[in-house]
Amino acid sequence: MQNILDNKSKQKVYGWGRSTYSNSFVFCPSEIKEVHNIVAFSNDNSFRIACRAAGRSYGDNTLNDDQIVLDITQLNKILKWDSDTGIITTQGGVTIEQVLLNCVESGWVFPAMPGTRFVTMAGALSNNVHGKNALHQGYIGEHVKFFKIILADNNVYYCSREQNKELFYSVISGLGLIGIIIEVSLQLKKVPSYYVAGKVSSHGSFRSLVEGYEKIKHEYEYSIAWVDAIKGGAGLGRGEINYANFIDDGDFKITGHDIPKNIFGFISNDWVPSIAKIFLNTTTMRFVNWLQVNTGNMSSDIQMDKVSLSKYHYLMDMKFPKYNYFFKDGFFLYQPILPVENTVIGYEELLSITHKYGFYSVMSALKAYRQQNENFLLSFSLDGYSITLDIPKNPNRIKDQVKMFYEMNDCVIKYGGKIY
């Protein structure tokens, strides 16, 4: 077999947090036969393959030092769309954005969306993604009809709840470590409009925030809370809940979808990462959080009587499209989930641990969840709440950060939780 590594140089491949990387041979096949060729070569030459698509995974499972990274983003064709049933079949590299733009005008949307539109279908399955409606719609795996995957034996397997059942429940949430997902069939969600009515409530402490969330969570399709993870004392975990329901007006025009070229109307998005690397620190974030608490400016444009789902759901895409480049040395993404009854005491303790070490989360969010309806291999589901903590990497104190994360892990385990 031809040596596909001839004249092939290694590339740096980063995880989303950009805290580490691998030097890997990266392949971007545009046809399924190319995937088979790469798998055959790997088998014959004892190479290992890591699957990668949009590169938005919280973990570093797409890194593969001195080995092969197979990037499926060019396998991006929509193969079949039925606007009557809402079932779409695509190649693995198709993005959520492609699905939305193709299907919204017929009244269908992605059922369980993460906070970015750039995630691929294969990546969504591999991480069993979920979003602001996780309490109501669960995780993406619950909406999958079938998928096709190439395993290490280079054969294609059709997987559903009836056929190759064990593979079906292992590959969904399997972090892309089992095989290469080349085709996905998904049941979309029928909605009465592409627009929602956004509401907000502010809370001065974490306990108040969770109590407020408990009151509204069952009544609204989408909900998420911003948490100030830096404020200490009585204001520990203060924040703001944003929640919304669809408007029943039959309006499916896609507006508010394009990412602005400028932040705040005058700072080019291209400049923002360089500026952020200079000014992003605990002191400046204390000020930003103070502004948010006192003005609500960062989220005011989604707290309207009518706002498009694009604008509402993809707030980070809109505000900070290159957010993962803001950090000089990258950042760690830590996302645990705790049962409802332990949410307040557990997360107050977790935030206190970060304060003790002095490694604060600069961006944090709280979301409500329910137990999954099906048992996927790596389950992240509970009747509870997850919190996301984005903690900048400090290479000069990495041992202290590792020690902190071990202590945080012990805290999550103590309160009956899991880590995403």
Coordinates of C-alpha atoms in Angstrom, one line a residue:
M1 CA 0.0 0.0 0.0
Q2 CA 1.1 3.5 -0.8
N3 CA 2.7 5.3 2.2
I4 CA 0.2 8.1 2.8
L5 CA 2.7 9.8 5.1
D6 CA 5.1 10.5 2.2
N7 CA 5.7 14.3 2.1
K8 CA 3.3 14.6 5.1
S9 CA 4.4 17.0 7.9
K10 CA 3.1 16.9 11.4
Q11 CA 0.8 19.7 12.6
K12 CA 0.0 21.1 16.0
V13 CA -3.5 20.0 17.0
Y14 CA -5.1 21.8 20.0
G15 CA -8.0 20.9 22.1
W16 CA -10.7 23.6 22.5
G17 CA -9.2 25.0 25.7
R18 CA -5.8 25.3 24.0
S19 CA -4.0 24.3 27.2
T20 CA -2.1 21.5 25.4
Y21 CA -1.6 20.1 21.9
S22 CA -0.2 17.1 20.0
N23 CA 2.0 16.9 17.0
S24 CA 0.0 14.8 14.6
F25 CA -0.4 13.7 11.0
V26 CA -3.7 15.3 10.1
F27 CA -5.9 14.0 7.3
C28 CA -9.1 15.6 6.0
P29 CA -10.8 13.1 3.7
S30 CA -13.6 14.3 1.5
E31 CA -14.8 10.9 0.4
I32 CA -15.6 7.7 2.4
K33 CA -13.1 5.7 0.3
E34 CA -10.3 8.0 1.6
V35 CA -11.3 7.1 5.2
H36 CA -11.0 3.4 4.3
N37 CA -7.6 4.0 2.9
I38 CA -6.4 5.8 6.0
V39 CA -7.8 3.0 8.3
A40 CA -6.1 0.3 6.1
F41 CA -2.8 2.1 6.2
S42 CA -3.0 2.5 9.9
N43 CA -3.7 -1.1 10.4
D44 CA -0.8 -2.2 8.2
N45 CA 1.6 0.2 9.8
S46 CA 0.6 0.1 13.5
F47 CA -0.7 3.7 13.6
R48 CA -3.5 4.8 15.9
I49 CA -6.3 7.1 14.7
A50 CA -8.0 9.9 16.7
C51 CA -11.2 11.3 15.3
R52 CA -11.7 15.0 15.0
A53 CA -14.3 17.4 13.5
A54 CA -15.0 20.9 14.7
G55 CA -12.5 20.6 17.6
R56 CA -15.1 22.0 20.1
S57 CA -14.9 19.0 22.5
Y58 CA -14.3 20.0 26.2
G59 CA -11.7 17.3 26.6
D60 CA -8.5 16.6 24.7
N61 CA -9.6 13.3 23.2
T62 CA -8.9 14.5 19.6
L63 CA -5.1 14.8 20.4
N64 CA -2.8 12.0 19.2
D65 CA 0.9 12.7 19.5
D66 CA 3.0 11.3 16.6
Q67 CA 0.0 9.5 15.3
I68 CA -2.9 10.2 12.9
V69 CA -5.7 12.6 13.5
L70 CA -8.6 12.1 11.0
D71 CA -10.6 15.3 10.5
I72 CA -14.0 14.6 9.0
T73 CA -15.2 18.2 8.5
Q74 CA -15.1 17.8 4.7
L75 CA -17.5 14.9 4.9
N76 CA -20.3 17.5 5.1
K77 CA -23.1 16.6 2.8
I78 CA -26.8 16.5 3.8
L79 CA -27.9 13.2 2.3
K80 CA -31.7 13.2 2.9
W81 CA -34.2 15.6 4.4
D82 CA -37.9 14.9 5.0
S83 CA -39.7 18.1 6.0
D84 CA -42.9 16.1 6.8
T85 CA -41.4 13.9 9.4
G86 CA -38.4 16.1 10.5
I87 CA -35.9 13.3 10.0
I88 CA -32.6 14.4 8.5
T89 CA -29.7 12.1 7.4
T90 CA -26.2 13.6 6.9
Q91 CA -22.6 12.8 6.7
G92 CA -20.7 13.1 10.0
G93 CA -19.0 16.4 9.3
V94 CA -22.3 18.3 8.8
T95 CA -22.6 21.1 11.4
I96 CA -25.6 22.1 13.5
E97 CA -25.6 25.3 11.6
Q98 CA -26.0 23.5 8.2
V99 CA -28.9 21.6 9.7
L100 CA -30.6 24.7 11.0
L101 CA -30.3 26.7 7.8
N102 CA -31.6 23.8 5.8
C103 CA -34.6 22.9 8.0
V104 CA -35.8 26.0 10.0
E105 CA -38.0 27.3 7.2
S106 CA -40.0 24.0 7.4
G107 CA -40.5 24.5 11.2
W108 CA -37.8 22.1 12.5
V109 CA -34.8 22.8 14.7
F110 CA -32.0 20.8 16.3
P111 CA -33.5 19.1 19.3
A112 CA -30.7 19.3 21.8
M113 CA -28.2 22.1 20.9
P114 CA -24.9 22.9 22.6
G115 CA -23.9 26.5 23.0
T116 CA -22.3 26.8 19.5
R117 CA -23.6 26.1 16.0
F118 CA -20.3 24.9 14.7
V119 CA -20.4 21.4 16.3
T120 CA -20.7 18.5 13.8
M121 CA -23.2 15.7 13.8
A122 CA -20.4 13.1 14.6
G123 CA -19.0 15.3 17.3
A124 CA -22.5 15.9 18.8
L125 CA -23.0 12.1 19.0
S126 CA -19.5 11.4 20.4
N127 CA -20.0 13.8 23.2
N128 CA -23.8 13.2 23.6
V129 CA -24.3 17.0 23.6
H130 CA -27.0 18.9 25.4
G131 CA -27.9 22.5 25.8
K132 CA -30.2 25.0 27.4
N133 CA -33.2 22.6 27.0
A134 CA -31.5 19.6 28.5
L135 CA -34.2 19.3 31.2
H136 CA -36.9 19.0 28.6
Q137 CA -35.2 17.4 25.5
G138 CA -32.4 15.5 27.2
Y139 CA -29.3 14.8 25.2
I140 CA -28.8 14.4 21.4
G141 CA -28.5 10.6 21.7
E142 CA -32.2 10.3 22.6
H143 CA -33.1 11.8 19.2
V144 CA -30.8 9.7 17.0
K145 CA -32.5 7.3 14.6
F146 CA -29.3 5.5 13.4
F147 CA -25.7 6.1 12.4
K148 CA -23.0 4.4 10.4
I149 CA -19.5 4.0 11.7
I150 CA -16.2 2.6 10.4
L151 CA -14.4 0.5 13.0
A152 CA -10.8 -0.6 13.2
D153 CA -11.6 -3.7 11.1
N154 CA -12.4 -1.1 8.3
N155 CA -16.0 -2.3 7.9
V156 CA -19.0 -0.1 8.0
Y157 CA -21.6 -0.9 10.7
Y158 CA -25.2 0.3 10.7
C159 CA -26.2 1.1 14.4
S160 CA -29.6 1.7 15.8
R161 CA -31.7 0.6 18.8
E162 CA -32.5 -2.6 17.0
Q163 CA -29.3 -3.3 15.1
N164 CA -25.8 -3.4 16.6
K165 CA -27.5 -2.1 19.8
E166 CA -24.3 -2.3 22.0
L167 CA -22.4 -0.2 19.5
F168 CA -25.3 2.3 19.4
Y169 CA -25.2 2.9 23.1
S170 CA -21.4 2.9 23.3
V171 CA -20.5 5.2 20.4
I172 CA -23.0 7.8 21.5
S173 CA -21.0 9.4 24.3
G174 CA -18.0 7.4 23.4
L175 CA -15.8 10.5 22.7
G176 CA -14.9 9.4 19.2
L177 CA -12.7 6.7 20.6
I178 CA -14.5 3.7 19.1
G179 CA -14.7 4.5 15.4
I180 CA -15.3 7.0 12.7
I181 CA -18.9 8.2 12.4
I182 CA -19.6 8.8 8.7
E183 CA -23.4 9.1 8.7
V184 CA -26.1 10.2 11.1
S185 CA -29.9 10.1 11.0
L186 CA -31.6 12.4 13.5
Q187 CA -35.2 13.3 14.5
L188 CA -35.5 17.1 14.6
K189 CA -37.9 19.0 16.9
K190 CA -41.0 20.7 15.5
V191 CA -41.5 24.3 16.8
P192 CA -44.1 27.0 16.3
S193 CA -41.6 29.7 15.5
Y194 CA -37.9 30.4 15.2
Y195 CA -38.4 33.1 17.9
V196 CA -38.6 33.0 21.6
A197 CA -39.6 35.5 24.3
G198 CA -36.6 36.0 26.7
K199 CA -37.0 36.7 30.4
V200 CA -34.5 37.3 33.2
S201 CA -34.2 37.2 37.0
S202 CA -31.2 38.4 39.0
H203 CA -30.1 36.9 42.3
G204 CA -27.6 38.0 44.9
S205 CA -26.4 34.6 46.1
F206 CA -26.0 31.1 44.8
R207 CA -28.8 29.8 47.1
S208 CA -31.1 32.4 45.8
L209 CA -30.1 31.6 42.2
V210 CA -30.9 27.9 42.5
E211 CA -34.1 28.6 44.4
G212 CA -35.2 30.9 41.6
Y213 CA -34.1 28.4 38.9
E214 CA -36.2 25.7 40.6
K215 CA -39.3 27.9 40.3
I216 CA -39.1 28.4 36.6
K217 CA -37.2 25.4 35.1
H218 CA -40.3 23.3 34.3
E219 CA -42.2 26.1 32.6
Y220 CA -39.6 27.2 30.0
E221 CA -38.0 25.3 27.2
Y222 CA -34.7 27.1 27.4
S223 CA -32.9 28.2 30.5
I224 CA -29.4 28.9 31.7
A225 CA -27.9 30.9 34.5
W226 CA -24.8 33.1 34.4
V227 CA -22.8 32.7 37.6
D228 CA -20.3 35.1 39.1
A229 CA -17.6 32.6 40.2
I230 CA -15.2 35.3 41.5
K231 CA -17.3 37.2 44.0
G232 CA -16.8 35.9 47.6
G233 CA -18.6 36.2 50.9
A234 CA -22.4 36.5 51.0
G235 CA -22.4 37.1 47.2
L236 CA -20.7 33.9 46.4
G237 CA -22.2 32.4 43.2
R238 CA -24.6 35.4 42.6
G239 CA -25.9 35.5 39.1
E240 CA -28.7 35.9 36.6
I241 CA -31.1 33.3 35.1
N242 CA -32.1 33.7 31.4
Y243 CA -35.1 31.6 30.3
A244 CA -37.4 31.5 27.3
N245 CA -40.3 29.8 25.5
F246 CA -41.1 29.7 21.8
I247 CA -43.5 32.3 20.4
D248 CA -46.5 30.8 18.6
D249 CA -46.4 33.1 15.6
G250 CA -45.3 30.8 12.6
D251 CA -42.3 33.1 11.9
F252 CA -39.4 31.1 10.6
K253 CA -37.3 33.9 9.1
I254 CA -33.6 33.4 10.2
T255 CA -32.4 36.7 11.7
G256 CA -29.7 37.5 14.2
H257 CA -27.7 34.6 12.9
D258 CA -24.6 36.3 11.4
I259 CA -21.7 36.9 13.7
P260 CA -20.9 40.6 14.1
K261 CA -17.6 41.8 12.7
N262 CA -17.1 44.1 15.6
I263 CA -17.5 43.8 19.3
F264 CA -19.4 46.7 21.0
G265 CA -19.7 48.2 17.6
F266 CA -16.1 49.3 17.1
I267 CA -13.6 46.6 18.2
S268 CA -12.8 44.2 15.4
N269 CA -13.3 40.5 16.3
D270 CA -9.9 39.9 14.8
W271 CA -8.3 42.1 17.5
V272 CA -10.2 40.8 20.5
P273 CA -8.1 37.7 21.3
S274 CA -4.9 39.8 21.4
I275 CA -6.6 42.4 23.6
A276 CA -8.0 39.7 25.9
K277 CA -4.6 38.1 26.4
I278 CA -3.3 41.4 27.8
F279 CA -6.3 42.4 29.9
L280 CA -8.0 39.1 30.9
N281 CA -7.3 38.6 34.6
T282 CA -9.1 38.2 37.9
T283 CA -9.2 42.0 38.5
T284 CA -10.7 42.9 35.1
M285 CA -13.2 40.1 35.4
R286 CA -14.3 41.3 38.8
F287 CA -15.1 44.6 37.1
V288 CA -16.8 42.9 34.1
N289 CA -18.9 40.8 36.5
W290 CA -19.8 43.9 38.5
L291 CA -21.0 45.6 35.4
Q292 CA -23.1 42.5 34.5
V293 CA -24.7 42.4 37.9
N294 CA -25.5 46.1 37.9
T295 CA -26.4 46.7 34.2
G296 CA -27.0 43.3 32.6
N297 CA -25.5 44.7 29.5
M298 CA -23.9 41.5 28.2
S299 CA -27.2 39.6 28.0
S300 CA -29.7 42.4 27.5
D301 CA -30.2 41.7 23.8
I302 CA -31.6 38.2 24.6
Q303 CA -34.1 39.5 27.2
M304 CA -36.6 40.8 24.6
D305 CA -40.2 39.9 23.8
K306 CA -39.1 38.5 20.5
V307 CA -35.5 37.3 19.8
S308 CA -34.4 34.7 17.2
L309 CA -33.2 31.3 18.4
S310 CA -29.8 32.0 16.7
K311 CA -29.3 35.1 18.8
Y312 CA -30.7 33.6 22.0
H313 CA -28.9 30.3 21.9
Y314 CA -25.6 31.2 20.4
L315 CA -24.7 34.2 22.6
M316 CA -21.1 33.2 23.0
D317 CA -20.7 32.7 19.2
M318 CA -22.1 36.2 18.8
K319 CA -20.2 38.0 21.6
F320 CA -16.9 36.2 21.7
P321 CA -16.5 34.0 18.5
K322 CA -12.8 33.4 19.3
Y323 CA -13.2 33.0 23.0
N324 CA -10.7 30.0 23.2
Y325 CA -7.9 32.3 22.0
F326 CA -8.4 34.8 24.8
F327 CA -6.1 33.0 27.2
K328 CA -2.3 33.3 26.9
D329 CA -1.7 29.7 28.0
G330 CA -5.1 28.2 27.3
F331 CA -7.7 27.3 29.9
F332 CA -9.2 24.3 31.7
L333 CA -12.9 23.5 31.2
Y334 CA -14.3 21.9 34.2
Q335 CA -18.0 20.8 34.2
P336 CA -19.5 18.7 37.0
I337 CA -23.1 17.8 37.6
L338 CA -24.7 17.4 41.0
P339 CA -28.1 16.1 42.2
V340 CA -30.7 18.8 42.9
E341 CA -30.6 18.3 46.6
N342 CA -26.8 18.8 46.8
T343 CA -26.5 21.6 44.2
V344 CA -26.3 24.5 46.6
I345 CA -24.0 23.0 49.2
G346 CA -21.9 21.2 46.7
Y347 CA -21.2 24.1 44.3
E348 CA -20.7 26.6 47.1
E349 CA -18.0 24.3 48.4
L350 CA -16.6 23.8 44.8
L351 CA -16.4 27.6 44.2
S352 CA -14.8 28.0 47.7
I353 CA -12.0 25.6 46.6
T354 CA -11.2 27.7 43.6
H355 CA -11.1 30.8 45.8
K356 CA -8.8 29.0 48.3
Y357 CA -6.2 28.3 45.5
G358 CA -6.7 31.6 43.8
F359 CA -7.7 30.1 40.4
Y360 CA -11.0 31.7 39.6
S361 CA -13.4 30.7 36.8
V362 CA -13.7 33.7 34.4
M363 CA -16.9 32.3 32.8
S364 CA -19.4 30.1 34.5
A365 CA -22.9 28.9 33.7
L366 CA -25.5 26.8 35.5
K367 CA -28.0 24.5 33.7
A368 CA -30.8 22.2 34.8
Y369 CA -30.9 18.6 33.7
R370 CA -32.9 15.4 34.0
Q371 CA -32.0 11.8 34.0
Q372 CA -31.5 10.4 30.5
N373 CA -34.2 8.2 29.1
E374 CA -31.6 5.7 27.8
N375 CA -28.4 4.3 29.2
F376 CA -25.5 5.5 27.1
L377 CA -22.0 4.3 27.9
L378 CA -20.6 7.4 29.5
S379 CA -23.6 8.9 31.2
F380 CA -23.5 12.5 32.4
S381 CA -27.2 12.6 33.4
L382 CA -28.8 13.3 36.7
D383 CA -31.9 15.1 38.0
G384 CA -29.8 18.1 38.9
Y385 CA -27.6 21.0 37.8
S386 CA -24.3 21.3 36.0
I387 CA -21.9 24.2 36.3
T388 CA -19.2 25.1 33.8
L389 CA -15.9 26.6 35.1
D390 CA -13.4 28.1 32.7
I391 CA -10.2 28.4 34.6
P392 CA -7.1 29.9 32.9
K393 CA -4.0 27.7 32.9
N394 CA -1.1 29.0 35.0
P395 CA 2.0 27.2 33.8
N396 CA 4.0 28.6 36.7
R397 CA 1.7 27.0 39.2
I398 CA 0.5 23.9 37.3
K399 CA 1.1 21.5 40.3
D400 CA -1.2 23.7 42.5
Q401 CA -3.8 23.6 39.7
V402 CA -3.6 19.8 39.5
K403 CA -3.9 19.6 43.3
M404 CA -7.0 21.9 43.1
F405 CA -8.7 19.8 40.5
Y406 CA -8.2 16.6 42.5
E407 CA -9.8 18.4 45.5
M408 CA -12.6 19.5 43.3
N409 CA -13.1 15.9 42.0
D410 CA -13.3 14.7 45.6
C411 CA -15.9 17.4 46.3
V412 CA -18.0 16.3 43.3
I413 CA -17.8 12.6 44.3
K414 CA -18.8 13.5 47.9
Y415 CA -22.0 15.1 46.8
G416 CA -23.0 12.3 44.4
G417 CA -22.0 14.0 41.1
K418 CA -20.1 13.3 37.9
I419 CA -17.7 15.2 35.6
Y420 CA -18.4 15.7 31.9

